[in-house]
Coordinates of C-alpha atoms and ligand atoms in Angstrom, one line a residue:
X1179 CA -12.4 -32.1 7.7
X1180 CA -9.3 -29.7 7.2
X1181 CA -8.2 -32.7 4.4
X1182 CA -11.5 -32.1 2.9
X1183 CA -11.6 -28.4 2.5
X1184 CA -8.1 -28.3 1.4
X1185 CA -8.5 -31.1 -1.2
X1186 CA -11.8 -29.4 -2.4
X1187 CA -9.7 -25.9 -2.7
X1188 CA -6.8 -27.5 -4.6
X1189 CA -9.3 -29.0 -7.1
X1190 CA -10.7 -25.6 -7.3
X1191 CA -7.5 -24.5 -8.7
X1192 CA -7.2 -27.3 -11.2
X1193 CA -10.0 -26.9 -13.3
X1194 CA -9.4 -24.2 -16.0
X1195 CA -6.4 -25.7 -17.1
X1196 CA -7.9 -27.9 -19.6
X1197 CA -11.1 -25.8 -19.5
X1198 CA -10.9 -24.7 -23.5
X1199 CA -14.4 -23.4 -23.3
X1200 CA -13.6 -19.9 -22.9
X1201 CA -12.7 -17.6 -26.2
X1202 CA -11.4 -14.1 -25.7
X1203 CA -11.0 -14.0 -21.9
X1204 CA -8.4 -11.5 -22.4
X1205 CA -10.8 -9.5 -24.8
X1206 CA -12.9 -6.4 -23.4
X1207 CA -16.2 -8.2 -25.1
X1208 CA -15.9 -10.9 -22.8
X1209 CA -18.1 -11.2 -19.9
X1210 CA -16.5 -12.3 -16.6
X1211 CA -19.8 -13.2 -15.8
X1212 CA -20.0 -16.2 -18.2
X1213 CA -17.1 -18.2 -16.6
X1214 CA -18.6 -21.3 -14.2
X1215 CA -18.9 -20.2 -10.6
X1216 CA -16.7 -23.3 -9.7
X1217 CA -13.9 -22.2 -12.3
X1218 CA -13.2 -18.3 -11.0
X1219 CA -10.5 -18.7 -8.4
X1220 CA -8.7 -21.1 -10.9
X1221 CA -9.2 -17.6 -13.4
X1222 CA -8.4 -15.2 -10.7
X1223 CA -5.0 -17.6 -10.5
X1224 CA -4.5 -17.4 -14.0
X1225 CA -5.1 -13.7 -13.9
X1226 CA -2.0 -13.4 -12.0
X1227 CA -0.2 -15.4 -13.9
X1228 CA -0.5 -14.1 -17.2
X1229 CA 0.4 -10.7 -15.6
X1230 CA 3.6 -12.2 -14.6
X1231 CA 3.2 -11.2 -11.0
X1232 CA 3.4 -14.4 -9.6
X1233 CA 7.3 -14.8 -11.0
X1234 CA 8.3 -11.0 -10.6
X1235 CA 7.0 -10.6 -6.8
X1236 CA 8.0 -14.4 -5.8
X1237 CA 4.7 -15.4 -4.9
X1238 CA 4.3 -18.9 -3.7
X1239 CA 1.0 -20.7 -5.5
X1240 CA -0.2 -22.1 -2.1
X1241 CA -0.4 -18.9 -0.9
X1242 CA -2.2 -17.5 -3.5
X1243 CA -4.5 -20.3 -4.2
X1244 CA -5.4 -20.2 -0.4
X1245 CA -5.2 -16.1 -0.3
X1246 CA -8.3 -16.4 -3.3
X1247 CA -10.3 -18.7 -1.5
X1248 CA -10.0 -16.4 1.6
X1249 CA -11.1 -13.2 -0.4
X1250 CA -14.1 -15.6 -1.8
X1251 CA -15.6 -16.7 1.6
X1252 CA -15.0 -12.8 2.7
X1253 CA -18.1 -12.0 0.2
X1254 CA -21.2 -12.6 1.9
X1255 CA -24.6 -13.2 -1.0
X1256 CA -25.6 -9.8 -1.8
X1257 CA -27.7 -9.7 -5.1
X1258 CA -24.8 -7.8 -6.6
X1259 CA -22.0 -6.9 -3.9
X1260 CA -20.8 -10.4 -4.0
X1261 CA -18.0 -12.9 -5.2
X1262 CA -18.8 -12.6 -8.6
X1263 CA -18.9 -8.8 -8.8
X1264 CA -15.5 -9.0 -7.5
X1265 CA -14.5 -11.7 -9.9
X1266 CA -16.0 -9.3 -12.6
X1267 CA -13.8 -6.3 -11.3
X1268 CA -10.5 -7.8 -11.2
X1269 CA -10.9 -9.1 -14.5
X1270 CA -11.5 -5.4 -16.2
X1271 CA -7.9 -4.4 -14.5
X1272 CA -6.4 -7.8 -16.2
X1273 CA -8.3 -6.5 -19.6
X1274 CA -6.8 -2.8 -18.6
X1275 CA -3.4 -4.1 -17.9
X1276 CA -3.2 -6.5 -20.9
X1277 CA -5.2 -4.5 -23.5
X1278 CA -4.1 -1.1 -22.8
X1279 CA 0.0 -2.3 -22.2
X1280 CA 0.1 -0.6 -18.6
X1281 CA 2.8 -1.7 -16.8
X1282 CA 5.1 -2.3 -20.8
X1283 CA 4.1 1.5 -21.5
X1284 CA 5.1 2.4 -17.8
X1285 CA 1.7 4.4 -17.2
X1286 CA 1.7 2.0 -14.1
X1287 CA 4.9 -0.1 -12.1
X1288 CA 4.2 -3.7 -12.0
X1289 CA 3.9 -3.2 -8.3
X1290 CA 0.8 -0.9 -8.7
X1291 CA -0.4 -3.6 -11.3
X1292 CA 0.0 -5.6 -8.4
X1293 CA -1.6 -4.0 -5.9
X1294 CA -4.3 -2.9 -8.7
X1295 CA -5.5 -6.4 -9.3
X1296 CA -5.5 -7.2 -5.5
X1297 CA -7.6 -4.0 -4.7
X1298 CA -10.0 -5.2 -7.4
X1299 CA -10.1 -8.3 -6.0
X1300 CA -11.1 -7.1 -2.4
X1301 CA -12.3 -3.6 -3.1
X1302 CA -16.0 -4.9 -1.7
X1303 CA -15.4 -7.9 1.1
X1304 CA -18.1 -8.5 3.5
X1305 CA -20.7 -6.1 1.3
X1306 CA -24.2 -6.0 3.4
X1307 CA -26.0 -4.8 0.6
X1308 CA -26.4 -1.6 2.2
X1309 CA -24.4 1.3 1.0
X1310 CA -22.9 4.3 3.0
X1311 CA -25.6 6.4 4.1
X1312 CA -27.6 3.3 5.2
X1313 CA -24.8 2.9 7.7
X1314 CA -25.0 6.3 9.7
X1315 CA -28.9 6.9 9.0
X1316 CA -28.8 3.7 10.9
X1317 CA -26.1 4.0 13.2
X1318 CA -24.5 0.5 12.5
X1319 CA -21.4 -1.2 13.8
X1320 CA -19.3 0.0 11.4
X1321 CA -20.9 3.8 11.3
X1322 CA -19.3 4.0 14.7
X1323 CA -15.5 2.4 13.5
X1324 CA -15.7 4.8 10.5
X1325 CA -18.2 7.4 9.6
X1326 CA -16.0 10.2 11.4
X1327 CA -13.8 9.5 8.5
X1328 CA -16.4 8.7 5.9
X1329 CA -16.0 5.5 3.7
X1330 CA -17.5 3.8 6.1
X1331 CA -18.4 0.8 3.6
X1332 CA -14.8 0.9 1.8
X1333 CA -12.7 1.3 5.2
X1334 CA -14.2 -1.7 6.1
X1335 CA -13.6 -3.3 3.0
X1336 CA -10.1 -2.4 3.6
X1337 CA -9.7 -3.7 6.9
X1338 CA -10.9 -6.9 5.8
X1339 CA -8.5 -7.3 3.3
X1340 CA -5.7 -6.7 6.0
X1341 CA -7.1 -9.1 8.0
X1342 CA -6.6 -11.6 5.2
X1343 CA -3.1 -10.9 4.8
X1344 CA -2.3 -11.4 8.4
X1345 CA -4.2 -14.8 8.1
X1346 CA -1.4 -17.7 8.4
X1347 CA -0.4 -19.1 4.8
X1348 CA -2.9 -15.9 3.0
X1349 CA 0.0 -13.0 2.7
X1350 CA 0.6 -13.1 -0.9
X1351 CA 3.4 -9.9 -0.4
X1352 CA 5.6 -12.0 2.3
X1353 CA 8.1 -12.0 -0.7
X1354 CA 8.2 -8.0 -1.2
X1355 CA 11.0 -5.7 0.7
X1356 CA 10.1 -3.7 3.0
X1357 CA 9.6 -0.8 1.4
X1358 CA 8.0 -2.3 -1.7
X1359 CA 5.6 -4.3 1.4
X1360 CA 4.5 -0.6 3.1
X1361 CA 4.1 0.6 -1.1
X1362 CA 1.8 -1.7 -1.6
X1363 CA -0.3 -1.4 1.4
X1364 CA -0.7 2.2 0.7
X1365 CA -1.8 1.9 -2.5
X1366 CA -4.1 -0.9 -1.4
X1367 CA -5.9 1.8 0.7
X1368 CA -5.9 4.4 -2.0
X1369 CA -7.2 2.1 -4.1
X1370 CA -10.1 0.9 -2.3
X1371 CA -11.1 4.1 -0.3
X1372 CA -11.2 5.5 -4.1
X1373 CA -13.8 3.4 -4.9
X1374 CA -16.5 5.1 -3.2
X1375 CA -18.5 6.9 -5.6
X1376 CA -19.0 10.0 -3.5
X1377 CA -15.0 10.8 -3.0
X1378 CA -15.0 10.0 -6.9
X1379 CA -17.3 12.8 -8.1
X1380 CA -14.3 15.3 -6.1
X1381 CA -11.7 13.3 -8.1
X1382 CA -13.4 13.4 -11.8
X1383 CA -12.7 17.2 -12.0
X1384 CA -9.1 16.6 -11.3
X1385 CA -9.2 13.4 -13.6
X1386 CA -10.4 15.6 -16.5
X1387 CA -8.2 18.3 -16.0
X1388 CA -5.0 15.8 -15.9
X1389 CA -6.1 14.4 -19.1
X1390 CA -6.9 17.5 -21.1
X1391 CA -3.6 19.0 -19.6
X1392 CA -1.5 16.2 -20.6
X1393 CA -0.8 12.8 -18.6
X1394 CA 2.9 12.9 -17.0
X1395 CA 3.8 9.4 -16.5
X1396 CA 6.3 10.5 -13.6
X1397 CA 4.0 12.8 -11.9
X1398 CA 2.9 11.1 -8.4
X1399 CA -0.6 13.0 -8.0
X1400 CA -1.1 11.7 -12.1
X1401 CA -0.5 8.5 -11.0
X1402 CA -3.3 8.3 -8.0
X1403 CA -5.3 9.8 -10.0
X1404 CA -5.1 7.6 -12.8
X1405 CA -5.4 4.9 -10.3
X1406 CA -8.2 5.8 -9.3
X1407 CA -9.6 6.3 -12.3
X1408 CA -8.8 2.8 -13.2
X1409 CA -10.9 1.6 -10.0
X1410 CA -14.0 3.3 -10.9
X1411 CA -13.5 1.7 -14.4
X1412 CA -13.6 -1.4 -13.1
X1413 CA -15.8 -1.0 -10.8
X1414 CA -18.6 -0.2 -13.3
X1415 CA -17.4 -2.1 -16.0
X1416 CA -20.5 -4.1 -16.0
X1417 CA -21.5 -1.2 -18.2
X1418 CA -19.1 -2.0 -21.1
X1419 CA -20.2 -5.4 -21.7
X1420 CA -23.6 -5.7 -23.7
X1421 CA -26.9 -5.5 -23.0
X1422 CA -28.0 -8.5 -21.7
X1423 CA -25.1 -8.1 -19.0
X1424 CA -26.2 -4.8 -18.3
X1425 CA -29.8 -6.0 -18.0
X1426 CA -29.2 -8.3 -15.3
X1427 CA -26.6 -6.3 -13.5
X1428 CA -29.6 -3.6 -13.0
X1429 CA -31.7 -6.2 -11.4
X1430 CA -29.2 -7.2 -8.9
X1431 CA -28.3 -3.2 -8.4
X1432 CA -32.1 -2.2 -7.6
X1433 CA -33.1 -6.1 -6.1
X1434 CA -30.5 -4.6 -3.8
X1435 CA -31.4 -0.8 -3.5
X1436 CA -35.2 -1.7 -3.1
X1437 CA -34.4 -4.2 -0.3
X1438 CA -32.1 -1.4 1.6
X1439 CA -35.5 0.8 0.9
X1440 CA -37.6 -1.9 2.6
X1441 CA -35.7 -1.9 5.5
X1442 CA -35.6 1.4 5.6
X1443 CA -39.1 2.0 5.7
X1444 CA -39.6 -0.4 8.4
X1445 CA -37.5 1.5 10.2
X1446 CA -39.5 4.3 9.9
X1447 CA -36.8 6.4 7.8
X1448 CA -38.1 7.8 3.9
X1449 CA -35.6 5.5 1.6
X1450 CA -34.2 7.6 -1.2
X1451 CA -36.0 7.8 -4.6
X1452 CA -33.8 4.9 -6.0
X1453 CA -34.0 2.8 -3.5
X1454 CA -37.9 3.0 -3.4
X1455 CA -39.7 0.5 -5.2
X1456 CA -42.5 2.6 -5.2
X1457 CA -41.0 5.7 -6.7
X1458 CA -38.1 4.3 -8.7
X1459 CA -38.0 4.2 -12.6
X1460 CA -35.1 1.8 -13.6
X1461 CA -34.6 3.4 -17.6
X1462 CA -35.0 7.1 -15.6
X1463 CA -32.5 6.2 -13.2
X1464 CA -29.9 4.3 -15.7
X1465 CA -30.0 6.8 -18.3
X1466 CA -28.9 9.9 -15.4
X1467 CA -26.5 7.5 -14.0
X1468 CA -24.8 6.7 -17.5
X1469 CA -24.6 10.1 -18.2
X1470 CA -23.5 11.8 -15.9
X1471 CA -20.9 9.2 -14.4
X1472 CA -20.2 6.0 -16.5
X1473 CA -20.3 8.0 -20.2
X1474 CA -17.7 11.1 -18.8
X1475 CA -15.4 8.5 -16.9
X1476 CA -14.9 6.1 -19.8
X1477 CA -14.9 9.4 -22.2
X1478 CA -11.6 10.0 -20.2
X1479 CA -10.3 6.4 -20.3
X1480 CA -10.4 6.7 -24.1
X1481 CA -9.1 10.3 -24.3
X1482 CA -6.0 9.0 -22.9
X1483 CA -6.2 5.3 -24.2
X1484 CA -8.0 5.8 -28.3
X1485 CA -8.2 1.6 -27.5
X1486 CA -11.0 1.7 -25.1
X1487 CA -13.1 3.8 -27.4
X1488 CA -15.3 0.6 -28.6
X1489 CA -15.8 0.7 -24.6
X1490 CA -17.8 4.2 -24.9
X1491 CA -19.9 2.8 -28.0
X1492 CA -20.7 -0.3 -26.0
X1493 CA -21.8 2.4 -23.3
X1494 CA -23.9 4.4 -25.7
X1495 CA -25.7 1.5 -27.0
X1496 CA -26.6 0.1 -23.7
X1497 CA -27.8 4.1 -22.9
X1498 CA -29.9 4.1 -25.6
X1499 CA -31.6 0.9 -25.2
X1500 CA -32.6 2.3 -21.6
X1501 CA -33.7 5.3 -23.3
X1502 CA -36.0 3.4 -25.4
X1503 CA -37.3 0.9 -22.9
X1504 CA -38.3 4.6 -20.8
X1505 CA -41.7 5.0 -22.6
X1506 CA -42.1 0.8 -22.7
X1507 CA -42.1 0.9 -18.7
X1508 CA -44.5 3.7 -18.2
X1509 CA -47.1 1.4 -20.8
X1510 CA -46.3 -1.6 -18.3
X1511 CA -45.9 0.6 -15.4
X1512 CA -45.1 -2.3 -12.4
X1513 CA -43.5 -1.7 -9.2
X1514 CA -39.9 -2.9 -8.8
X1515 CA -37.8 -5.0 -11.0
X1516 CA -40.7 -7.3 -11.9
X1517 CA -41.1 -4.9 -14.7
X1518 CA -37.7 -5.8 -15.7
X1519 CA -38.7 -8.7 -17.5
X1520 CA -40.9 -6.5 -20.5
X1521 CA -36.8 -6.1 -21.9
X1522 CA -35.9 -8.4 -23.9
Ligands
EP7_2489 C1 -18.4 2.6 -7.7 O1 -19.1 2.4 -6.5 C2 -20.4 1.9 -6.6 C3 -21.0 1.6 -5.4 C4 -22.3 1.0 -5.5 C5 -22.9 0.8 -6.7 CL1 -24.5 0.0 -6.7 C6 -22.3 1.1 -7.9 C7 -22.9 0.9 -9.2 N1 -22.4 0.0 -10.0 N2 -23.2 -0.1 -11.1 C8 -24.2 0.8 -10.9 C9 -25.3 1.0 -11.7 C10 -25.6 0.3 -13.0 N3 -26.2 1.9 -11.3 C11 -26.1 2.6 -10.1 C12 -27.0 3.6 -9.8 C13 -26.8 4.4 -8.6 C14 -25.7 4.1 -7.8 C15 -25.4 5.0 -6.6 O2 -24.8 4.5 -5.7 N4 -25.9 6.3 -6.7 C16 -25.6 7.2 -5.6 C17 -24.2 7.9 -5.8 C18 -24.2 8.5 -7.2 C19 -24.0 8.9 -4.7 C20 -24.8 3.1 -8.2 C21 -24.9 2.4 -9.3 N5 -24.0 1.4 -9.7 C22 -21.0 1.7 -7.9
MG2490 MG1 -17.9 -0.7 -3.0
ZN2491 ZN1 -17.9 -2.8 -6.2

């Protein structure tokens, strides 16, 4: 059996070598979305690569290879918190790092790069499809481990990803010195704690203030902040890409909220608005969540990087076609995402 699954894994990796098919993977049109299911650990590989990372931090391939496939089978099959929204995220911060010349400009170390990419890559592992207030309203497992620290969803996240590293043959940073090792842990936490939306909102204030003051390269807070910046970006870079992406992403987003809103409601508990399938209007809901968090975020990315200003036209676009489908939804007024199918 163990010759089978390894076998199967190595072919896995073999596959987009002579895979030509793909144009402009490195371009921030492409969707990560588009690559065959089979093919992404083979592009997460790739990724890695290409980022030099795998010569500069003396990563062994078999490691690697079998470190992928661990993160893979961590994601369970959420409508959207899954494998290939990870896939997706870890392929912005390759399109960040190669497009925007991080680590050659020295905004980030290659370590963070590093660290960055992995974060990505794990940043959602074992996803219910239940986000963080589902977890204390409900007094789940992990409620108890973490909501005294808040997170809960993230710490777990993080936790996972630790427990992957510790797995025999899976820790990709065996190479690293010591203190480069207990580096890149801690930025693996920053990282993905930062990606919880709520502990964003306290960072976006800071985030605008450090790019209308000026971005220091050498200052530490800059950096984290930056960082985390970069997460969120990747995080909802579904958003970026064009509309038919951005179509289907909402349909796994509210196939997910309205489920966590039929649970609740079975459990007696009032779901919030946008996770009610009664109450919820998708183009409502899109347009408030464009505005006033995807549009100001990657408003900041391009402040500080003028080449990820197509990325806020993209973003515009996509608002606008949300804005329009508003009064073509109230006509065909359905509950749910079933009405999801009147956009073309
Ligand atoms: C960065 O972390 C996350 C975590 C989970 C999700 Cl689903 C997302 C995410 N990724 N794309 C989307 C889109 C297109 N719409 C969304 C609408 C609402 C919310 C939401 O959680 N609103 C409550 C909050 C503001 C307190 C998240 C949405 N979202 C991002
Ligand atoms: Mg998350
Ligand atoms: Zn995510």
């Amino acid at each position: 059996y163990h010759m089978k699954v390894e076998t199967e894994s190595v072919q896995s990796f073999l596959n987009c070598r002579d895979d030509h098919s793909i144009k402009d993977f490195d371009k921030f049109h492409f969707s990560p979305r588009s690559v065959p299911y089979k093919h992404m650990p083979c592009y997460v590989l790739k990724m890695f690569g290409e980022l030099g990372f795998i010569n500069t931090w003396r990563i062994k391939t078999t490691t690697l290879a079998r470190f992928i496939l661990f993160v893979k089978k961590g994601y369970r099959d959420a409508p959207y918190h899954n494998w290939v929204h990870a896939f997706s995220v870890a392929h912005f911060a390759y399109l960040l790092m190669v497009n925007l010349n991080l680590i050659k400009n020295d905004y980030i170390t290659s370590l963070q790069g590093l660290a960055f990419l992995v974060s990505c890559l794990c940043h959602d592992i074992d996803h219910r499809g239940t986000n963080n207030s589902f977890q204390t309203k409900c007094g789940t497992v992990l409620a108890s481990l973490y909501s005294s620290e808040g997170s809960v969803m993230e710490r777990h996240h993080l936790a996972q990803s630790m427990c992957i590293l510790n797995t025999d043959g899976c820790n990709i940073f065996e190479s690293l010195s010591s203190e480069e090792y207990s580096e890149v842990l801690d930025l693996l936490r920053n990282n993905i704690l930062s990606t919880d939306l709520t502990s964003h909102f306290r960072m976006a204030e800071q985030q605008r203030e450090m790019i209308s003051a000026g971005f220091k390269k050498n200052d530490p807070t800059h950096r984290k902040l930056l960082l985390a910046m970069f997460m969120t970006c990747c995080d909802l870079s579904d958003q970026t890409k064009d509309w038919r992406v951005t179509k289907k992403t909402a349909e796994q987003i509210y196939d997910e909220f309205f489920s966590q809103g039929d649970l609740e409601k079975s459990m007696g508990t009032a779901p919030a608005e946008m996770m009610d399938r009664e109450r919820a209007s998708i183009p409502d809901l899109q347009v408030q969540f464009i505005t006033n968090l995807v549009l100001p975020l990657f408003k900041n990315l391009a402040d500080l990087f003028p080449a990820a200003q197509p990325l806020v036209d993209t973003i515009i676009n996509n608002k606008n076609v949300w804005k329009h489908a508003r009064h073509l939804f109230q006509e065909y007024s359905q509950n749910g995402t079933k009405s999801m199918e009147i956009l073309l």
